XYZ file of C-alpha atoms in Angstrom:
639
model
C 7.949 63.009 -0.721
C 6.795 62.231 2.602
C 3.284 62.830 4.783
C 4.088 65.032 7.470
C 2.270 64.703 10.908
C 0.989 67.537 13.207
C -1.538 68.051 16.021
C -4.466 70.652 15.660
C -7.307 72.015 18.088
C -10.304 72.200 16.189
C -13.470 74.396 17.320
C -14.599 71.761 19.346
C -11.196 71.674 21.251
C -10.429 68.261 20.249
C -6.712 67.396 19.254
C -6.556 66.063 15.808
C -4.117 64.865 13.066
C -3.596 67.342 10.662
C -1.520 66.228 7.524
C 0.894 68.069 5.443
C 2.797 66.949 2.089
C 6.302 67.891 2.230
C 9.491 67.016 -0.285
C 12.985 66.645 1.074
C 15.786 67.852 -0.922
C 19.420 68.820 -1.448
C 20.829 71.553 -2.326
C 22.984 72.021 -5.202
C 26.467 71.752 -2.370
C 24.896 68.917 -0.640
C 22.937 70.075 2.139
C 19.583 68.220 2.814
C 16.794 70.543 3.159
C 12.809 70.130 3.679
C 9.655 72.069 2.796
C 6.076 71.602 2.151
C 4.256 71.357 -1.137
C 0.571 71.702 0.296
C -1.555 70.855 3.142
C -3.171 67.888 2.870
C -5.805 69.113 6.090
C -7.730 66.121 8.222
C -7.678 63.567 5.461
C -11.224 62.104 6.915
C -11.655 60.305 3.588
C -8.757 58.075 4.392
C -8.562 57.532 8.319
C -6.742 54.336 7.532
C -2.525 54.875 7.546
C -2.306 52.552 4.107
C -4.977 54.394 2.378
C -2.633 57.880 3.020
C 0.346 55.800 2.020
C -1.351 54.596 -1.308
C -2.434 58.236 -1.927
C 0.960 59.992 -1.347
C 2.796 56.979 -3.972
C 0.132 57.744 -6.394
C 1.242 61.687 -6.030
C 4.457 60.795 -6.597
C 4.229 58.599 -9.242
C 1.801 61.420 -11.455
C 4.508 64.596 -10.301
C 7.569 62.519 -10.787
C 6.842 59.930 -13.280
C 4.213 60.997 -15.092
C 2.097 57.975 -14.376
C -1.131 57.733 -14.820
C -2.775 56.835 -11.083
C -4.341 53.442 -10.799
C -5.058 52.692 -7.076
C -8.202 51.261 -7.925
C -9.487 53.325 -5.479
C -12.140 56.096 -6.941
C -11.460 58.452 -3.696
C -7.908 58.108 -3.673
C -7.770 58.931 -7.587
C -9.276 61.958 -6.834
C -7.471 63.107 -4.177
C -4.677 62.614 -6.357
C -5.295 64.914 -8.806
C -6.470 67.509 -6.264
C -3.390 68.102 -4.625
C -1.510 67.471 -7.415
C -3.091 70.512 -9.013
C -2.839 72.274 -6.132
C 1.218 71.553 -6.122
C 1.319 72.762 -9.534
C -0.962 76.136 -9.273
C 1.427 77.138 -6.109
C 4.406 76.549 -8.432
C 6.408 74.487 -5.737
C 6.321 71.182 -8.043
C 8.793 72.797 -10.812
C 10.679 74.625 -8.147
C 11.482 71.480 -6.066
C 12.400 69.688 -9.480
C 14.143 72.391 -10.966
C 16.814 71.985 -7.340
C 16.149 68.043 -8.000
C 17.550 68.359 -11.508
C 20.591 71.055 -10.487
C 21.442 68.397 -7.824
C 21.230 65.931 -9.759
C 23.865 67.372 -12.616
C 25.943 67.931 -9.798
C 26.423 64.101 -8.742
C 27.386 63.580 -12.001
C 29.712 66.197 -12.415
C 31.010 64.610 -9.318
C 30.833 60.590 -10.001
C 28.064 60.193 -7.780
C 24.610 58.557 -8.607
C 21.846 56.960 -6.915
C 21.590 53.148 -7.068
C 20.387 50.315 -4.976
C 22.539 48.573 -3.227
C 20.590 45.700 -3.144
C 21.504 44.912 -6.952
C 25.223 45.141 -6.040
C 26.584 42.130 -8.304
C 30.529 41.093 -8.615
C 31.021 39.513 -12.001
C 33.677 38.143 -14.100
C 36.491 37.874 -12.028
C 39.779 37.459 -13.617
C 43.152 37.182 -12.576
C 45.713 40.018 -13.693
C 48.858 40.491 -11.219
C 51.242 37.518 -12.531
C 49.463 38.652 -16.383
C 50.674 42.263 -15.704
C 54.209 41.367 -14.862
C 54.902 38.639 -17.519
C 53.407 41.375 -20.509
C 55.392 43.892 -18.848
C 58.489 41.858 -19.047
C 57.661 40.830 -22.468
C 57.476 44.618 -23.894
C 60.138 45.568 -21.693
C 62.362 42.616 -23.714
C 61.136 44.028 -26.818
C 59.291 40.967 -28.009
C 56.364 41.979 -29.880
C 58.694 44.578 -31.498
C 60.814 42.183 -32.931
C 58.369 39.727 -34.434
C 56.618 42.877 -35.860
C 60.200 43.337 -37.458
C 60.304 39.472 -38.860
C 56.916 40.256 -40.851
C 54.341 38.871 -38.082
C 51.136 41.069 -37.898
C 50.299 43.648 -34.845
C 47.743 41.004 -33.512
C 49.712 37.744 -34.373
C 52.450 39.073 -32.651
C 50.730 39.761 -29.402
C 48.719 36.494 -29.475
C 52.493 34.967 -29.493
C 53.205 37.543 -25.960
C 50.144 36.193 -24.732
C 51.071 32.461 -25.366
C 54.308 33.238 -23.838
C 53.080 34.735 -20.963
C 50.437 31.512 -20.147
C 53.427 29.298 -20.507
C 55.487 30.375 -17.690
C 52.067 31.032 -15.599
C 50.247 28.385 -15.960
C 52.067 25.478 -18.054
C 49.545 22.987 -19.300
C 48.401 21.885 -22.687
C 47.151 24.168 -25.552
C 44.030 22.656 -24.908
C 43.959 23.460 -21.594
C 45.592 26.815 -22.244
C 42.145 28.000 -24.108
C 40.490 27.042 -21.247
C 42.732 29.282 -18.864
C 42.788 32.001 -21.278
C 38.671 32.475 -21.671
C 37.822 31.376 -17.966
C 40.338 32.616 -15.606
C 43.110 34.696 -16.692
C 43.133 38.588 -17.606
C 45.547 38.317 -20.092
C 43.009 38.704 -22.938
C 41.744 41.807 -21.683
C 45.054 43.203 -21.232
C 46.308 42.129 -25.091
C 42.593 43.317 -26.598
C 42.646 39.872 -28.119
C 38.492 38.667 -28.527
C 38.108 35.664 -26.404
C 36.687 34.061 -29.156
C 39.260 33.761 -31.246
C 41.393 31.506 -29.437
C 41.780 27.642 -29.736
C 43.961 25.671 -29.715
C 44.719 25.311 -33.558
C 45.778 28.564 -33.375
C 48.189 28.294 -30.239
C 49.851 25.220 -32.254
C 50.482 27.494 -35.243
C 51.943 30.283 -33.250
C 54.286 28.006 -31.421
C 55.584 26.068 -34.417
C 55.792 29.727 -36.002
C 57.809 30.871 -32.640
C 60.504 28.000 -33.018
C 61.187 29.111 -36.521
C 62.477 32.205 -34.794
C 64.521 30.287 -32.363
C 68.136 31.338 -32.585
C 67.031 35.042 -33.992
C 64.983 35.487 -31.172
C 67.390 34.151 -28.886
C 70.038 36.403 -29.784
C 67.990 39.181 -29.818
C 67.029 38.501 -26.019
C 70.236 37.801 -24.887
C 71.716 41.198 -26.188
C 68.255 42.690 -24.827
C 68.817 41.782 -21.331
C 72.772 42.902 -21.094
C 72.282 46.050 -22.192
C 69.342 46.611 -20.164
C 70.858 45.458 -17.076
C 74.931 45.880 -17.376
C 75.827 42.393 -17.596
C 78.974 41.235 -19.251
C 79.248 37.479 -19.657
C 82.566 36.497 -18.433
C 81.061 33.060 -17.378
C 78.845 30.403 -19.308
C 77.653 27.539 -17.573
C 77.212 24.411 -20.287
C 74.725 21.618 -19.221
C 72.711 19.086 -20.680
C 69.179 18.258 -19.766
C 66.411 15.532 -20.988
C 62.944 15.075 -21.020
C 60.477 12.002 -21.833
C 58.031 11.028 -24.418
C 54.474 9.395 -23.723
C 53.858 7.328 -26.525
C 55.588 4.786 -28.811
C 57.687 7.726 -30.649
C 57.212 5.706 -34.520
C 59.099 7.420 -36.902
C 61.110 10.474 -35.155
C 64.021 11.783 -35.552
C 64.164 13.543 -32.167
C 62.824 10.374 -30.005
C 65.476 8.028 -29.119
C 66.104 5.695 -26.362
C 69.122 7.135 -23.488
C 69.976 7.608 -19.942
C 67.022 9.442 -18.693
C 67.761 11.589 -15.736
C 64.179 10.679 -14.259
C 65.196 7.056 -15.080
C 62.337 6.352 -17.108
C 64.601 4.439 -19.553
C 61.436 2.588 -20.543
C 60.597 5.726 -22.710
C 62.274 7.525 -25.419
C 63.933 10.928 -24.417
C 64.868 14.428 -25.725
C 68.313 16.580 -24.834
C 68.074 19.979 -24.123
C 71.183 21.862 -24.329
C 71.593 25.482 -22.668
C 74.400 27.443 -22.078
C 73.483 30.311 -18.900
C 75.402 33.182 -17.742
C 76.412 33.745 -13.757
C 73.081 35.168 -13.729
C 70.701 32.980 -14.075
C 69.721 34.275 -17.848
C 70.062 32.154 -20.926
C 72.252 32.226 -23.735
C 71.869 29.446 -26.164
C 69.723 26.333 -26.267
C 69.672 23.584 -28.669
C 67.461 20.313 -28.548
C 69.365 17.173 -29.652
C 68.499 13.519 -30.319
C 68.005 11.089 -27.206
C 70.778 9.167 -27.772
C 73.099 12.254 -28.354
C 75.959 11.784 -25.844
C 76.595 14.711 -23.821
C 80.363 15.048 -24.667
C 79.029 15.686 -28.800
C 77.734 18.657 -27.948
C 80.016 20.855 -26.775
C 81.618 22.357 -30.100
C 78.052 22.681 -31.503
C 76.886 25.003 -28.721
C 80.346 27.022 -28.590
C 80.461 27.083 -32.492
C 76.941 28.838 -32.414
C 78.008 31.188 -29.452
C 81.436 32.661 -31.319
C 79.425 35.288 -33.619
C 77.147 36.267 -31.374
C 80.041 37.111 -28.991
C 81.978 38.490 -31.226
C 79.285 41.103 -32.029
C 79.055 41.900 -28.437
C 83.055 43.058 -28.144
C 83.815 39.442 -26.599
C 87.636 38.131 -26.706
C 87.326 34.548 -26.697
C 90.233 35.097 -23.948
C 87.437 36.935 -21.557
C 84.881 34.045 -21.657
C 85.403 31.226 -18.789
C 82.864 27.695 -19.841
C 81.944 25.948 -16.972
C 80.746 22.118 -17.332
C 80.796 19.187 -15.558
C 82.688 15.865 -15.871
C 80.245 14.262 -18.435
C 81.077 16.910 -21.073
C 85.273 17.234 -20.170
C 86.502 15.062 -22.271
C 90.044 14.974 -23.411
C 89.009 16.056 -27.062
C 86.527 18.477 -25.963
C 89.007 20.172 -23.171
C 91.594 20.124 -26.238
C 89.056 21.677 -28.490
C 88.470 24.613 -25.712
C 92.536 25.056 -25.604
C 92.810 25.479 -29.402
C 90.106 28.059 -29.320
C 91.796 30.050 -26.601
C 88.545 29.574 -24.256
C 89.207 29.339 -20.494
C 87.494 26.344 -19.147
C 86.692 24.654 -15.302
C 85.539 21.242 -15.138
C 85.429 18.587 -12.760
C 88.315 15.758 -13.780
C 86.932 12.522 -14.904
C 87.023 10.011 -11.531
C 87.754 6.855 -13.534
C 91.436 6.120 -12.885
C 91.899 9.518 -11.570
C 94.970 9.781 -8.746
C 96.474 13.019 -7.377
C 98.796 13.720 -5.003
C 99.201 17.154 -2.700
C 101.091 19.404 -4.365
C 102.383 20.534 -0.764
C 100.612 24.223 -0.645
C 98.174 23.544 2.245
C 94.517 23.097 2.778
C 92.373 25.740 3.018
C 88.995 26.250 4.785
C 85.658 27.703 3.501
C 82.520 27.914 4.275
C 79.429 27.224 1.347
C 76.276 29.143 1.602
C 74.722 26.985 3.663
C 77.720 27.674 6.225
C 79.111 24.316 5.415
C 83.055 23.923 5.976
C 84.678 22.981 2.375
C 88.058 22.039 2.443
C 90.328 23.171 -1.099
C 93.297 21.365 -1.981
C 95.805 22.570 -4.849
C 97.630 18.733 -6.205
C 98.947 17.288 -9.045
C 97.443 14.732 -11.461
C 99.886 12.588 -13.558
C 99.729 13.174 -16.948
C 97.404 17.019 -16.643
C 99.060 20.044 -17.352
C 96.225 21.719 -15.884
C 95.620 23.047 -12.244
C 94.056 20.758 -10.451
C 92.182 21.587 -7.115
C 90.647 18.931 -4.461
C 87.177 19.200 -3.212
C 86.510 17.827 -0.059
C 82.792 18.642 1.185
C 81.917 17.578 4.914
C 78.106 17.414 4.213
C 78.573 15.750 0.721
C 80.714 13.056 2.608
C 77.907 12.599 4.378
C 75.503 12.425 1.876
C 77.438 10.194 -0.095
C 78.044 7.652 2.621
C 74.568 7.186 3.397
C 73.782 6.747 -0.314
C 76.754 4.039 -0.464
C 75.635 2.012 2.687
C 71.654 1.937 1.334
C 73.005 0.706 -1.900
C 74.904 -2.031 0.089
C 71.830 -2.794 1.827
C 69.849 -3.016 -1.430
C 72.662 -5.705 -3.246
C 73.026 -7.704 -0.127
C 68.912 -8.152 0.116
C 69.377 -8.626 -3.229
C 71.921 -11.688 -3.288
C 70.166 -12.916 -0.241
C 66.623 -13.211 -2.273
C 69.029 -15.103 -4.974
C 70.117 -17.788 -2.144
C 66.608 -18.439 -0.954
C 65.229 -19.034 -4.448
C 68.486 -21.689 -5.283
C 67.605 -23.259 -1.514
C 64.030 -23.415 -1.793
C 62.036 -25.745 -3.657
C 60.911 -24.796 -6.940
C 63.279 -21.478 -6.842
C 64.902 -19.983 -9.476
C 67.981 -22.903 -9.342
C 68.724 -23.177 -13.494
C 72.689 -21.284 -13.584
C 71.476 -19.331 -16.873
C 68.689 -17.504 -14.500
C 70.652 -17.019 -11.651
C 72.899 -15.100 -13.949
C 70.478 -13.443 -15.402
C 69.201 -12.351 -11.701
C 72.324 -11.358 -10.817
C 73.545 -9.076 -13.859
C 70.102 -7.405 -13.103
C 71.093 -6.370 -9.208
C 74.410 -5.202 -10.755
C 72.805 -2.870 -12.962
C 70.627 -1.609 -9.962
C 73.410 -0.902 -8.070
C 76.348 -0.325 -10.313
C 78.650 1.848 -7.397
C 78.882 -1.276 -4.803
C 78.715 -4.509 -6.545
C 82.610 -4.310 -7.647
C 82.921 -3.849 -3.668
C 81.734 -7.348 -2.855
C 83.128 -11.459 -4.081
C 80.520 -13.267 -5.360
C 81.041 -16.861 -5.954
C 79.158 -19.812 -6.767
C 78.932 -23.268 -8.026
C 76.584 -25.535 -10.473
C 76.401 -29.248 -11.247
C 77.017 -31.060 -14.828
C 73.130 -30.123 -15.434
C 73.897 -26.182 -14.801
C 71.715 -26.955 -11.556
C 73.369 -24.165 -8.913
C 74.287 -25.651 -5.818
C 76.415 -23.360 -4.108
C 76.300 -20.041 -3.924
C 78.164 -17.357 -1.615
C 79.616 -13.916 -1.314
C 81.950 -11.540 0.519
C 82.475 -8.108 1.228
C 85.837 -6.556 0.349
C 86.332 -4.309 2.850
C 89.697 -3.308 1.345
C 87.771 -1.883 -1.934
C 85.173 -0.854 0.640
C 87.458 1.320 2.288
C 89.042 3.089 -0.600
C 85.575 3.483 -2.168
C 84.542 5.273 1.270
C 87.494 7.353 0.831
C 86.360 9.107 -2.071
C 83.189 10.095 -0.591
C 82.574 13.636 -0.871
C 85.836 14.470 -2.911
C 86.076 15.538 -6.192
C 89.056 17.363 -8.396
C 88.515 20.353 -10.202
C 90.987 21.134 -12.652
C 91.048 24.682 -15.015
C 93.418 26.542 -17.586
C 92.816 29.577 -15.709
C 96.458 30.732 -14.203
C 94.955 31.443 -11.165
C 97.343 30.960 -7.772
C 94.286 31.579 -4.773
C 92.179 28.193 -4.680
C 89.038 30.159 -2.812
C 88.218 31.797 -6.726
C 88.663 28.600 -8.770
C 86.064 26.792 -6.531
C 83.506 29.938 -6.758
C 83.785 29.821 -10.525
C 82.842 26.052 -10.934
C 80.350 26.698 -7.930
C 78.020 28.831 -10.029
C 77.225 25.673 -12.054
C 74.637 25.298 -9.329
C 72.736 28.196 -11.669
C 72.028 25.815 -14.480
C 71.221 23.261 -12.557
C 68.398 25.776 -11.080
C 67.824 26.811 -14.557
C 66.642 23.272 -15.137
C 64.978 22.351 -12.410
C 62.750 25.691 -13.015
C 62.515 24.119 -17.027
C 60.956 20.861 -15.199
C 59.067 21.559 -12.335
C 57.953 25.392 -12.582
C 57.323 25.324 -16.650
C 56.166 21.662 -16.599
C 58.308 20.285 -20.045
C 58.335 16.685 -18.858
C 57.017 14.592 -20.250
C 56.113 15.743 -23.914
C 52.480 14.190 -25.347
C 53.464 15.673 -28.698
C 53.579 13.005 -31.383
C 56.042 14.716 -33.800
C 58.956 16.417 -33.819
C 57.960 20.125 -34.918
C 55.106 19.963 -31.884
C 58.443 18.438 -29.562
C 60.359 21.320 -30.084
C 57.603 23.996 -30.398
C 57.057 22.805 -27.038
C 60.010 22.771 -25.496
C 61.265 26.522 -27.370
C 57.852 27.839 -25.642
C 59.168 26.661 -22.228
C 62.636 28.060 -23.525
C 60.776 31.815 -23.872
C 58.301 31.414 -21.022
C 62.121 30.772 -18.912
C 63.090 33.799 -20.240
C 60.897 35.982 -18.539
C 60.572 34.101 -15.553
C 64.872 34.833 -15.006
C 64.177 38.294 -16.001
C 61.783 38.789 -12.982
C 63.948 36.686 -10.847
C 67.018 38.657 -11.580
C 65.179 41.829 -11.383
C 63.575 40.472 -7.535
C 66.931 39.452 -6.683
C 68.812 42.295 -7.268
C 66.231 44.092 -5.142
C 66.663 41.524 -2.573
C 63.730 39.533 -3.078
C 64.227 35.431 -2.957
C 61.896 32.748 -3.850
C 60.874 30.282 -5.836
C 58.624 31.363 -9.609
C 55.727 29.376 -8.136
C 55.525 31.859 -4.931
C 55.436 34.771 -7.003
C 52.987 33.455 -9.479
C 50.950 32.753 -5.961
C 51.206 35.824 -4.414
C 50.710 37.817 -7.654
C 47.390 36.407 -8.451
C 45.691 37.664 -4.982
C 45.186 40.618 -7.524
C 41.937 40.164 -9.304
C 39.964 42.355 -12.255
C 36.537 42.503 -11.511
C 33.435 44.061 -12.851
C 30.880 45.754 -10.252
C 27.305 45.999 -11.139
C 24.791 48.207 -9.849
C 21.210 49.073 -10.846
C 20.492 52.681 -10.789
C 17.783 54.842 -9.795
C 16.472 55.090 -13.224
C 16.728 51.349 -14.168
C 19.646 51.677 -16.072
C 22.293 49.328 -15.104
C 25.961 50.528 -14.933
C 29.159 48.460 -14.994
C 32.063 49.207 -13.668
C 35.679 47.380 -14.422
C 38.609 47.911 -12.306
C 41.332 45.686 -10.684
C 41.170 45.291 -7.006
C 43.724 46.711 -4.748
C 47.269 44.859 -4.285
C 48.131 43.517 -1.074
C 51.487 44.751 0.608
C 52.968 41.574 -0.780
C 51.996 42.719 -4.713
C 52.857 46.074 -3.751
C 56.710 45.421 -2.929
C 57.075 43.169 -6.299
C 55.558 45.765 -8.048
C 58.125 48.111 -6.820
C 60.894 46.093 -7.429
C 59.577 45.261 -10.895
C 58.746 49.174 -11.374
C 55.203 48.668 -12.325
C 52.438 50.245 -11.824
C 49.808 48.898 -9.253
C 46.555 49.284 -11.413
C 47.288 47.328 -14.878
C 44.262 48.370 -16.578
C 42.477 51.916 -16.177
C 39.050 51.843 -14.619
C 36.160 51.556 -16.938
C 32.373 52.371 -17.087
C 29.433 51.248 -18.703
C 25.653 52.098 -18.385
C 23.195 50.113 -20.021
C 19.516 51.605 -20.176
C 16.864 49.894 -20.294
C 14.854 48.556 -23.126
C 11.678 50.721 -22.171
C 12.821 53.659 -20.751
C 9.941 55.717 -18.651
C 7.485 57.918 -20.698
C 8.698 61.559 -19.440
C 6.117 63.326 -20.901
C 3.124 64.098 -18.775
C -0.073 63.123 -19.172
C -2.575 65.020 -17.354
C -5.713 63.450 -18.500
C -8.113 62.618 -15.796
C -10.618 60.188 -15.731
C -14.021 60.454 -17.805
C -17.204 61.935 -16.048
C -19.605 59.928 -16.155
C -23.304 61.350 -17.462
């Protein structure tokens, strides 16, 4: 309602303000229309604009509300109940509400409601785009399914997705994977798992309960994935990883001391085994004891490999293993050649000498459009074919690493002079001994390159002490620089395929690095073994669906690292809008925001759908809704 203003002459031929009460209005298609409910005339009660502005709310709270006027103002009360009467007696109240209420049915037919905008709220933002595509790789691999099939229950089984999924987005602790899960990610939403009931007790028991399904699992997933995308393992890559314990390690099995490959050799370690196809997607993985030498493990992993393959239609003859020197040794390379497995390994260096077998070098270039040169020659004493690598940028590499080593042991042996010239320096021969058996170890590839000599007194008081650099041994150590030999049972003539074969090693090596950096298994805080390799198998799944979505990106020509599609990804939010409407009720609405052209093209590639949830309303009235029925009762006369 609004007061409408016009001019009128009275009979004195004065302009005056003559008032009118009118409604505005749409129609039942939309259209806004206006009309007057009654003449209000001169108003000369209320010549003051607030007075007609208290008066018309009080109307409209008595014709719309049913509320009893209480301006406080005997006049205006009055006047209220005048032309309220009057609306009523010329029947344009009910009319007017009667188009209200039609109009009204038809913005909800439609969606549409009145609210304020004012109360407009964002609340409980989540993240859902990396969520979406980890559970959609997860269901797409069949997961849940199969651990429904192993006797887990509906919601055990996709707690365990869930888990899965959190591990290869955000790899922390199970402590602070509760955290994640109730503050910032979507994923509970998405699983209809209650918030509530997750701690980290119960992500312990689901791992541990996960590892007991290792090698089932495992199989299952492998088979999954080749039959979903056509792949036919014709090469598996064999590598050894470890990882390293914080803590003193008491009483495990698992927890030995061993070369760590992040020489941290003051703490124990754990080996993780994996054998990977050309793709990029697992096959087997084992964990082993710290002190497990590399070469043990070979016949293990194949041994566990044979049935599984020979389910799949494999001939043992089909099935190339790719390792690298640490693992080729003669009993293992003999143990390939009984089985009938094809094999390419890099020749053990120690003692190794070739000659050309007179066929020519040949030139290629590396993916980084680095010149390789290949080399077919002969090795005394190996039936095998043998091909030399020779790698310009390696050689490079390689020499730079040699000459800072040679740096390192001469600063080194020049610190052991000054501490035998100065006074009150290390002088005693047992210490400089033990000094100088501690630079070897730092730098085991040069010190054989240098002549160290030195001389002591009848009270083992060093007096002398000196050294040279053999530049002969120097030379032939330079030589070798960026040269390796490959050598293979393959009966294959063209030196261009045998060095692609061994070069797809450089997918487990990926493999791992992903394990390490991306899915954060180093170092372990677990204090026993089952928690060790819970932890570790959880990395092991959470790697399976992060080479899933990397195989499916790349194969859509997509390339990058797991951490920039997590980050791009999770510019997708779910949100909840509130809004108060015109009737006090408050309504709720949960929806995910739109992807970015980014999120779009994974999604494509992936072949998901943009929205992962469906768009959700709630209304909540309030506690005391409006009376609606109207009460007409006017004040009491006085007398």
């Amino acid at each position: 309602m609004h007061i409408a203003t016009v001019y009128k002459t009275d009979s004195s031929g004065v302009k005056r303000n003559y008032y009118r009460l009118c409604e505005s209005y749409r129609t039942s298609c939309g259209e806004p229309r206006k009309r007057m409910l009654c003449a209000l005339g001169y108003l000369e009660e209320l010549p003051e604009l607030k007075d007609r502005m208290l008066l018309l709310n009080c109307i409209e709270e008595l014709a719309y509300r049913a509320q009893r006027p209480m301006s406080g103002n005997e006049t205006i009360d009055r006047l209220t109940y005048h032309y309220y009467d009057r609306i009523v007696s010329n029947g344009k109240l009910s009319e007017v509400q009667g188009l209200m209420e039609e109009y009204r049915r038809e913005l909800e037919r439609k969606g549409l409601e009145k609210v304020n905008l004012s109360t407009l709220k964002n609340i409980d933002p989540r993240e859902i785009g990396a969520e979406h595509v980890c559970l959609s790789t997860l269901q797409r691999l069949g997961v849940g399914e199969f651990l429904q099939q192993q006797g887990w229950s509906v919601e055990d089984a996709h707690f365990a997705l869930m888990q899965i999924a959190s591990r290869a987005i955000y790899p922390v602790s199970e402590l602070k994977t509760v955290s994640y899960l109730k503050e910032n990610s979507g994923l509970c939403e998405l699983m209809g798992i209650d918030p509530a009931k997750v701690n980290h007790q119960r992500l312990y028991k689901s791992a541990r309960r996960l590892y007991e399904q290792h090698e089932r699992l495992e199989d299952f997933l492998h088979e999954r994935v080749c039959s979903l995308f056509d792949i036919r393992d014709e090469i598996l890559l064999f590598d050894l990883t470890n990882t390293y314990f914080e803590g003193r390690m008491q009483g495990s099995k698992l927890a030995r001391f061993g070369r760590s490959k992040e020489k941290r050799s003051d703490c124990r370690i754990v080996v993780l085994a994996a054998v990977v196809n050309a793709q990029g997607l697992l096959v087997r993985t084992r964990i082993f004891e710290g002190n497990r030498a590399d070469s043990s493990t070979l016949k293990e992993i194949i041994e566990s490999l044979t049935g599984e393959q020979i389910r799949r239609g494999k001939n043992k003859e089909d099935i190339t293993i790719v390792m690298d020197a640490g693992i080729s040794t003669r009993e293992n390379l003999e143990y390939l050649k009984e089985n009938k497995y094809r094999y390419i390994t890099v020749a053990r260096s120690a003692g190794l000498k070739y000659n050309s077998a007179g066929q020519g070098i040949r030139q290629v270039t590396d993916n980084k459009k680095q010149i390789i040169r290949l080399e077919k020659v002969t090795v005394q004493d190996c039936p095998d074919t043998c091909l030399l690598v020779d790698s310009q940028a390696k050689t490079l590499k390689e020499k730079g690493m040699y000459e800072r080593s040679c740096q390192y042991f001469e600063e080194g042996l020049a610190s052991i002079l000054t501490g035998i010239q100065k006074k009150g320096g290390t002088k005693k021969l047992d210490k400089v001994c033990e000094r100088l058996g501690r630079l070897k170890s730092e730098c085991p590839a040069v010190w054989k390159d240098y002549q160290i000599g030195y001389e002591h007194n009848e009270r083992n008081i060093v007096t002398h002490f000196q050294w040279e650099r053999k530049e002969s041994q120097s030379i032939c150590s330079e030589s070798k620089h960026g040269k390796y030999v490959l050598r293979t049972n393959i009966d294959e003539t063209d030196e261009v395929n045998i060095w692609f074969f061994y070069n797809i090693i450089r997918v487990v090596e990926a493999t791992f690095r992903c394990l390490k950096s991306d899915l954060d298994i180093r170092p372990v805080y677990h204090k026993g073994d089952d928690g060790t390799k819970a932890h570790l198998n959880l990395a092991v799944l959470a790697y399976w669906v992060v080479s899933t979505v990397n195989y499916q990106l790349s194969n859509a020509g997509i390339h990058q690292l797991w951490t920039e599609t997590v980050r791009v990804l999770q510019t997708q939010k779910v949100i909840s809008n509130q809004l108060v409407r015109e009737d006090g009720a408050v309504v709720e609405i949960r929806q995910s925001t739109e992807p970015n052209e980014l999120v779009k093209e994974l999604y494509e590639a992936l072949k998901l759908k943009e929205n992962p949830i469906k768009r959700r309303k709630f209304v909540v009235h309030p506690a005391h809704p409006p009376n609606k029925e109207i009460n007409l009762l006017r004040p009491r006369e006085e007398g």
